[in-house]
Short mmCIF file of C-alpha atoms and ligand atoms in Angstrom, two decimals:
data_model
loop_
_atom_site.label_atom_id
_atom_site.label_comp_id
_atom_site.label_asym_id
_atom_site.label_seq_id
_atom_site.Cartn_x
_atom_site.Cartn_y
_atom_site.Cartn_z
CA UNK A 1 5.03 4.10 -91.62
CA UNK A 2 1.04 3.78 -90.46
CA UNK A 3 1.11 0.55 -88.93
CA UNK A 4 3.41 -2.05 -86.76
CA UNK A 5 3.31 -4.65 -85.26
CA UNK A 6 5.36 -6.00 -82.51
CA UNK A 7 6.68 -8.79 -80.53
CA UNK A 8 7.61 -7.92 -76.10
CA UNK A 9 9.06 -10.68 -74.49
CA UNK A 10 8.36 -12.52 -71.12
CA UNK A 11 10.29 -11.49 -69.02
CA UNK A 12 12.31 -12.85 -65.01
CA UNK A 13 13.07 -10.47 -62.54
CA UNK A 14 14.36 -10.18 -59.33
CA UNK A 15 16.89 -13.26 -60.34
CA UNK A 16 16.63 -14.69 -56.65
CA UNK A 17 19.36 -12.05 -55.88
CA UNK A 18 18.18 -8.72 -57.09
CA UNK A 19 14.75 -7.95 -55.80
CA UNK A 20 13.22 -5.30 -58.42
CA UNK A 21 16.95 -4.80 -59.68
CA UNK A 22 17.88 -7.61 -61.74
CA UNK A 23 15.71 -9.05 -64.78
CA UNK A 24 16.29 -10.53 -68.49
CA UNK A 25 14.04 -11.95 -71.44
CA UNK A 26 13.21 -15.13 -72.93
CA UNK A 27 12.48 -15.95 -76.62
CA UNK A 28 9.48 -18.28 -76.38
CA UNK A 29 7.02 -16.26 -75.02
CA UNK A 30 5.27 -12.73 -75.13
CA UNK A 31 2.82 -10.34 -76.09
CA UNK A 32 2.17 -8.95 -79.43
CA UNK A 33 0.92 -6.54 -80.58
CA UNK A 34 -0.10 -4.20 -83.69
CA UNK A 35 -0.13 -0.16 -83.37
CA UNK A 36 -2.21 1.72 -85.85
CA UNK A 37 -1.82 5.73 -86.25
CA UNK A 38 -5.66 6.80 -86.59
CA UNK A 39 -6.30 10.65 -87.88
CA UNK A 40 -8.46 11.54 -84.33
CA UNK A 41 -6.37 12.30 -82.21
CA UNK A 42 -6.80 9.72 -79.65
CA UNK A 43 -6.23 6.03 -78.06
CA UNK A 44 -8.84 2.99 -78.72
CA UNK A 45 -8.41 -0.57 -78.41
CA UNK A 46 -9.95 -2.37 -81.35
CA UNK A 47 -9.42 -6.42 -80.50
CA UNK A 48 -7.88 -8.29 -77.66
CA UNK A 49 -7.68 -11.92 -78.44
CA UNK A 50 -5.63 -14.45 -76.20
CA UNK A 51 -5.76 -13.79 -72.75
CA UNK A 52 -8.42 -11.08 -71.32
CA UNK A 53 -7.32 -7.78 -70.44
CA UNK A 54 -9.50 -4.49 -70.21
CA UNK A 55 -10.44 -2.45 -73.46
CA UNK A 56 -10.67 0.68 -70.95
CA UNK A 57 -7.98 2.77 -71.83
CA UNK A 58 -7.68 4.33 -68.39
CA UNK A 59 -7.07 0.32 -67.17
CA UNK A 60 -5.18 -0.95 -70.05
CA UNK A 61 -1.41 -0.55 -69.13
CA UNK A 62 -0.51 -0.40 -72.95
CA UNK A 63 -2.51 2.48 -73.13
CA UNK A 64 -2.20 3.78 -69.58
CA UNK A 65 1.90 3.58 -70.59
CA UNK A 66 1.06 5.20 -74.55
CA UNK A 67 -1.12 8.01 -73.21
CA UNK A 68 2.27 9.10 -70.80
CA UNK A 69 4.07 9.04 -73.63
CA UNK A 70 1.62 11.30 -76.38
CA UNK A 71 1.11 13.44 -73.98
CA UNK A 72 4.60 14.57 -73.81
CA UNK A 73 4.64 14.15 -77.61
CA UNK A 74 2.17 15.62 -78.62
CA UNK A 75 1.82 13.82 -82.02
CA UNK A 76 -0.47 14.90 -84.90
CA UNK A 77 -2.43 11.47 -84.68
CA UNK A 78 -3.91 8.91 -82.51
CA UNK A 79 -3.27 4.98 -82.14
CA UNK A 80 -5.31 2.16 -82.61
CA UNK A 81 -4.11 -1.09 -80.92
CA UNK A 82 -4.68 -4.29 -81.63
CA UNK A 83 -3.42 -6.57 -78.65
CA UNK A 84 -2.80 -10.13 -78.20
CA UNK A 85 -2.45 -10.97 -75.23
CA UNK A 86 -0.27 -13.89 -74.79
CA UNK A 87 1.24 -13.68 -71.39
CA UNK A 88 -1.38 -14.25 -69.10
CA UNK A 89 -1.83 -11.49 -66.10
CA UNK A 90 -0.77 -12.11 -62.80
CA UNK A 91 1.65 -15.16 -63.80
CA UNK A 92 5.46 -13.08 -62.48
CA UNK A 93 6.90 -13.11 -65.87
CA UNK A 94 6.24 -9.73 -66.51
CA UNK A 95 2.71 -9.76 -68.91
CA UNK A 96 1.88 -5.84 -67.88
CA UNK A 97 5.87 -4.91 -68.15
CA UNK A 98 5.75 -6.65 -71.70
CA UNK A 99 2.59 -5.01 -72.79
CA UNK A 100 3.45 -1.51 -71.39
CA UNK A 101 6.85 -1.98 -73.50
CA UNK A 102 4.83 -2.95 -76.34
CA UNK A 103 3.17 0.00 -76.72
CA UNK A 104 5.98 2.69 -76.05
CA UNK A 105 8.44 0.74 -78.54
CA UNK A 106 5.60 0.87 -81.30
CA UNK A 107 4.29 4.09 -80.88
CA UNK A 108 7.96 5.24 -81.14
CA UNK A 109 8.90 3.71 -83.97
CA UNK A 110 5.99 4.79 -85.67
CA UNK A 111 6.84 8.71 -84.55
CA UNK A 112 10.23 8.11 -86.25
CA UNK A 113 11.67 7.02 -83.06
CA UNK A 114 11.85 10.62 -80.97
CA UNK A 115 12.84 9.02 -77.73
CA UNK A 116 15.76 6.67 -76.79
CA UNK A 117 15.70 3.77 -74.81
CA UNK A 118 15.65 5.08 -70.95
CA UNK A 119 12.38 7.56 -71.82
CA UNK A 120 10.99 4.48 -73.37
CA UNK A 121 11.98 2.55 -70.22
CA UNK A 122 10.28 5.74 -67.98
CA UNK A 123 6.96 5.91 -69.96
CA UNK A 124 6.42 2.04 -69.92
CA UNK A 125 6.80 2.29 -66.08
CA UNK A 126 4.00 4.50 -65.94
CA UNK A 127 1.78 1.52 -67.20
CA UNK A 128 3.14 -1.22 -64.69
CA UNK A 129 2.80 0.98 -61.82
CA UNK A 130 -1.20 0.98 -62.29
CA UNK A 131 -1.03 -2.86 -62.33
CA UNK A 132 1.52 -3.30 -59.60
CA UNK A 133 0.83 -0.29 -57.13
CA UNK A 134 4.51 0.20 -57.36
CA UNK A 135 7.28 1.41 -58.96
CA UNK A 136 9.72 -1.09 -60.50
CA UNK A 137 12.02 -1.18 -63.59
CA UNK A 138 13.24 -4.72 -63.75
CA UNK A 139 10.00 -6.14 -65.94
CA UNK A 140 10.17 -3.26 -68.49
CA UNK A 141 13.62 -2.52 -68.47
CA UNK A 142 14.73 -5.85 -69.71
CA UNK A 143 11.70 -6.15 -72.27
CA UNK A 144 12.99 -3.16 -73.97
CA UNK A 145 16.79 -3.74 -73.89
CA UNK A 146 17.44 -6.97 -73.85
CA UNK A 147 19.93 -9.18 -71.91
CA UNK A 148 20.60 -9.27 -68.09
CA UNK A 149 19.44 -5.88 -67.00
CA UNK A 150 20.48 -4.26 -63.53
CA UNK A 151 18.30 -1.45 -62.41
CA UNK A 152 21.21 1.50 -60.39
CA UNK A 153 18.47 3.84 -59.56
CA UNK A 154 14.82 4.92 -60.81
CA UNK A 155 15.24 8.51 -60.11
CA UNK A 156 16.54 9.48 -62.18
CA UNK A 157 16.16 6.05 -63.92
CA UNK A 158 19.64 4.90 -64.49
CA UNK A 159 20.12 1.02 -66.14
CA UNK A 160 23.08 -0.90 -66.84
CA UNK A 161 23.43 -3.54 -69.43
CA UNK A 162 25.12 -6.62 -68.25
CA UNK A 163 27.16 -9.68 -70.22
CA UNK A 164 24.78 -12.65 -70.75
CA UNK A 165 27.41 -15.96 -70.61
CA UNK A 166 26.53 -17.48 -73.40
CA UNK A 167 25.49 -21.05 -72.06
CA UNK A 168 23.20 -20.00 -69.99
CA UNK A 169 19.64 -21.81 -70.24
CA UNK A 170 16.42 -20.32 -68.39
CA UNK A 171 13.53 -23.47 -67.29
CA UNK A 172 10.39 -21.87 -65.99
CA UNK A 173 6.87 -23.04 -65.12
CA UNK A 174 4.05 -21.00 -65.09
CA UNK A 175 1.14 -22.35 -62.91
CA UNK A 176 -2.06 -20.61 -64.37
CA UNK A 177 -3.37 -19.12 -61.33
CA UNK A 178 -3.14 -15.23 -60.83
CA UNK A 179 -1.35 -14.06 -57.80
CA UNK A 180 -1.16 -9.69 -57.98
CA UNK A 181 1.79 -8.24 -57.77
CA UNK A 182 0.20 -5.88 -55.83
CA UNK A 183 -1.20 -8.81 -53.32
CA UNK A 184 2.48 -10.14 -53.56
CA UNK A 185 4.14 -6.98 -52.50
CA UNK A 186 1.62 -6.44 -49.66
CA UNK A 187 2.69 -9.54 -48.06
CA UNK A 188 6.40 -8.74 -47.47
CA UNK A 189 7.73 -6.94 -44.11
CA UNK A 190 8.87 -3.69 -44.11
CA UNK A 191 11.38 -4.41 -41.90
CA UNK A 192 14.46 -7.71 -42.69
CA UNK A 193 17.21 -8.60 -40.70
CA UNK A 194 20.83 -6.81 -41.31
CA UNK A 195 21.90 -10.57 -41.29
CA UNK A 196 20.06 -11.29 -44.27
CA UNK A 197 20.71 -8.11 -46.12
CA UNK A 198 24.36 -8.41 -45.64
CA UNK A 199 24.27 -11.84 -47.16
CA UNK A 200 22.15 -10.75 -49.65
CA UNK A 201 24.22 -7.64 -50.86
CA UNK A 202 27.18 -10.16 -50.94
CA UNK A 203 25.48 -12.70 -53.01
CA UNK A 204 24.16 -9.93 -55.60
CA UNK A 205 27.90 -8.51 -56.09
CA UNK A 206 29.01 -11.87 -56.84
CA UNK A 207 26.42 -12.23 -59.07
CA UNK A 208 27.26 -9.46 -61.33
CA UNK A 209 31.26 -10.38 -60.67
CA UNK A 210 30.29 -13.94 -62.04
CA UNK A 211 28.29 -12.16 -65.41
CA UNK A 212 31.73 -10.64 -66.39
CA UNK A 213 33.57 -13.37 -65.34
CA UNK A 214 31.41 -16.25 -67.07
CA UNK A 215 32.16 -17.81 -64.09
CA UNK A 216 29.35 -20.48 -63.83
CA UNK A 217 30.06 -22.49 -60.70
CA UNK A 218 29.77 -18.88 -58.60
CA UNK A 219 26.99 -17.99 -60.26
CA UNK A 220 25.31 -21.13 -59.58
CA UNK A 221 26.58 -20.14 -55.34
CA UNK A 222 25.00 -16.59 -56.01
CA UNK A 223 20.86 -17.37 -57.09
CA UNK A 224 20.33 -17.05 -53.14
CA UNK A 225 17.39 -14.98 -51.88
CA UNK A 226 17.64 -14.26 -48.22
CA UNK A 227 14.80 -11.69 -48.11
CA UNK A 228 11.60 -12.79 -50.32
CA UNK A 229 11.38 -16.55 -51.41
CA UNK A 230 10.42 -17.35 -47.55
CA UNK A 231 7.30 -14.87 -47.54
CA UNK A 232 5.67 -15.92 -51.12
CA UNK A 233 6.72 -19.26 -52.00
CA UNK A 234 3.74 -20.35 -49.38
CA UNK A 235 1.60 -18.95 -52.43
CA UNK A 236 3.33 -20.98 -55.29
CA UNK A 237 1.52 -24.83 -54.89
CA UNK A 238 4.74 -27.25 -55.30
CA UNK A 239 7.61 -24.92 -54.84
CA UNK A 240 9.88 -26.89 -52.79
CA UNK A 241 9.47 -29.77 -54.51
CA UNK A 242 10.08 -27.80 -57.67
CA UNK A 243 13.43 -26.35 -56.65
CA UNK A 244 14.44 -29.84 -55.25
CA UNK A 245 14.39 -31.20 -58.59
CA UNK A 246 15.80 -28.31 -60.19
CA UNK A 247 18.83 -28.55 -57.43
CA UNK A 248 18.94 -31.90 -57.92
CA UNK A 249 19.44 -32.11 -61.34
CA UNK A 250 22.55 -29.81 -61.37
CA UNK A 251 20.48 -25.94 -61.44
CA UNK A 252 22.64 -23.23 -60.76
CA UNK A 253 20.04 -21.72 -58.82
CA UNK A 254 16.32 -21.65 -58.88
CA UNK A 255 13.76 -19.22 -57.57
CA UNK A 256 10.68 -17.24 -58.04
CA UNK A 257 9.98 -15.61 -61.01
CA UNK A 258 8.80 -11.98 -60.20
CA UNK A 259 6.08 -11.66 -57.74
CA UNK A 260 5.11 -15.52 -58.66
CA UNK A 261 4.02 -17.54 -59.01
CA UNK A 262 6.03 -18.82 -61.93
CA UNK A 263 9.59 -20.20 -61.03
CA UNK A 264 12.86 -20.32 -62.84
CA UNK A 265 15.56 -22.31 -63.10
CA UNK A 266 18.91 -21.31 -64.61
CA UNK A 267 21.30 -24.19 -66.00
CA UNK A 268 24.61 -23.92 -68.19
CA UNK A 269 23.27 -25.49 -71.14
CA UNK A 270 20.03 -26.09 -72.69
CA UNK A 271 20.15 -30.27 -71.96
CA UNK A 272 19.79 -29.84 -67.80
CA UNK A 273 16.82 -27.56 -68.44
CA UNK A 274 15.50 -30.03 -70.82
CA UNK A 275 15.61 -32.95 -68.02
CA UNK A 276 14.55 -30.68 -65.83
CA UNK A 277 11.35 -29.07 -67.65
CA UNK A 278 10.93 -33.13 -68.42
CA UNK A 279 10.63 -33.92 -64.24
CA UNK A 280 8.71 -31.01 -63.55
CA UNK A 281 5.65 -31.09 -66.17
CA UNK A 282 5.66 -34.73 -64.77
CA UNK A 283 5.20 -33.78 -61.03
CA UNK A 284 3.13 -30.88 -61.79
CA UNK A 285 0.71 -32.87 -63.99
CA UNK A 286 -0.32 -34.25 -60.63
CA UNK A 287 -1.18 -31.29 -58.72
CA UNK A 288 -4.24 -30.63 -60.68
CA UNK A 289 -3.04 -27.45 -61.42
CA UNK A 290 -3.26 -25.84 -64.94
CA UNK A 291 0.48 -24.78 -66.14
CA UNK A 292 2.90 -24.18 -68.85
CA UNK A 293 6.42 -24.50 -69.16
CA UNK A 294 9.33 -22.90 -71.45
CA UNK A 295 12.84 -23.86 -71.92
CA UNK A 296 15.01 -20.60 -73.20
CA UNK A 297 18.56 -19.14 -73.52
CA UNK A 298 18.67 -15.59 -71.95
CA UNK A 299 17.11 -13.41 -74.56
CA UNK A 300 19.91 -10.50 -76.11
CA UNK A 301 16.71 -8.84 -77.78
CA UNK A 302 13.85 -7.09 -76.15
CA UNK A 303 11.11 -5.75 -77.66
CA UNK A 304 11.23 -6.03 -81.48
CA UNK A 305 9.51 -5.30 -85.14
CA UNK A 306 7.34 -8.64 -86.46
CA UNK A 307 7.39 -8.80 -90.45
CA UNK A 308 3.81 -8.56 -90.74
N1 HSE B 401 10.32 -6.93 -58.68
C1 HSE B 401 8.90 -7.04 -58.73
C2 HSE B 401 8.40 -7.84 -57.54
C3 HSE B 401 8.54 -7.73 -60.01
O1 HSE B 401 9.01 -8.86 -57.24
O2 HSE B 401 7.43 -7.44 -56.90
C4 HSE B 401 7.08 -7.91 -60.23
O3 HSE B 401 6.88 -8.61 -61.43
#
């Protein structure tokens, strides 16, 4: 095989309970992309379309992630890339963490697939680092597994595959307006009450208790964030108002999505996320604010091979 091309979901993280631990896919959105093997041995990028990202290989996080990876390979070839960038930067549904996965699924495949998922998982990290100034698992993780991912430790980099019950429904709005990771991270204190961490530990066990036990009503009393929501949602225009009608229209929980300033909304079945995507593109057509919403059942696949 000489060429592929490739489809990385969006992807939630932090799950209101799970700050960089917790994260899972959706189908209608992400990044694709097509991966060339070229006879120089090297990296180019030959066409972005969609949203703008750098061609600089050194800033790229496909090819920041790709160039970790070949040079531990080692392969007799280079890669040409061909990106489209769908997910637009800066929006907390993981657009680096679904390009960096892009690239690191692709180029393996196209090697005859020498490394298995958790090296995949450590070279795409190497990419979203650069674009976050930190190290976290729970964008890339998820976009190359698939399903609710829980990050146990980064070093070494142990993940663990969780049950997805099978009504759940994921809402989300993404207001277009960039907010950093990095910026994002800044913000938050180094230091948070043992109050809040107790209650938050609690509320993340529960969580994973209520994955195994499709147990939907504790689930719904487990999407609680005690340490972050308070310090960015000041960045996210309409938030409150945003979870109210989420609450209000029976959400199990509803939070920020990633470092923001998208937010997310799970509900058991796809009709209350309906109703409630309805509501919010209505509210948020007044804020003046460019957006765009998706309705989506928890995503089983990550990263994947397109036909053509
Ligand atoms: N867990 C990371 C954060 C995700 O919240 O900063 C960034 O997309």
């Amino acid at each position: 095989m000489n060429q592929i091309k490739v489809f990385s979901p969006a992807t939630i993280s932090n799950v209101a309970c799970g700050f960089d631990v917790l994260g899972f896919p959706i189908y209608s959105i992400g990044d694709e992309m097509i991966v060339k093997k070229t006879k120089k041995k090297s990296l180019i990028i030959t066409d972005i379309t969609g949203y703008s990202v750098p061609y600089d290989i050194n800033k790229n996080v496909s090819t920041i992630a790709a160039k970790a990876m070949i040079e531990s390979l080692n392969p007799n070839c280079g890669f040409d890339f061909k990106i489209n960038k769908k997910i637009i930067p800066g929006s907390g549904i993981g657009s680096s963490g679904s390009s960096a996965a892009a690239s690191v699924y692709a180029i393996n495949k196209l090697l005859d697939s020498p490394l298995n998922e958790n090296e995949l998982i450590s070279f795409a990290m190497r990419g979203e680092v650069v674009s976050s100034i930190s190290e976290h698992a729970d964008n890339v993780s998820p976009a190359i597994l698939g399903g609710i991912v829980m990050i146990k430790s980064l070093s070494p980099l142990e993940v663990i595959k969780l049950p997805t019950p099978k009504d759940l429904y994921c809402f989300v709005i993404n207001p277009k307006i960039e907010i950093k990771t990095s910026f994002s991270r800044k913000i938050l204190p180094n230091k948070v009450k043992l109050k809040n961490t107790t209650k938050q530990v609690s509320t993340f066990g529960s969580f994973i208790h209520a994955l195994h036990t499709e147990d939907y009503e504790l689930i719904g009393r487990s999407l609680n964030d005690y340490l972050i929501e308070k310090h960015r949602k000041k960045l996210i225009p309409l938030y409150d108002e945003v979870k109210s009608i989420a609450i209000k229209q029976g959400a199990l929980g509803c939070s920020i999505s990633g470092s923001g300033p998208s937010i997310f909304a799970l509900t058991k079945g796809v009709e209350k996320a309906n109703e409630i995507n309805r509501l919010v593109t209505e509210l948020y057509k007044t804020s003046g604010n460019d957006f765009s919403t998706y309705v989506s059942k928890i995503s089983e696949k990550g990263v994947s091979t397109m036909s053509n």
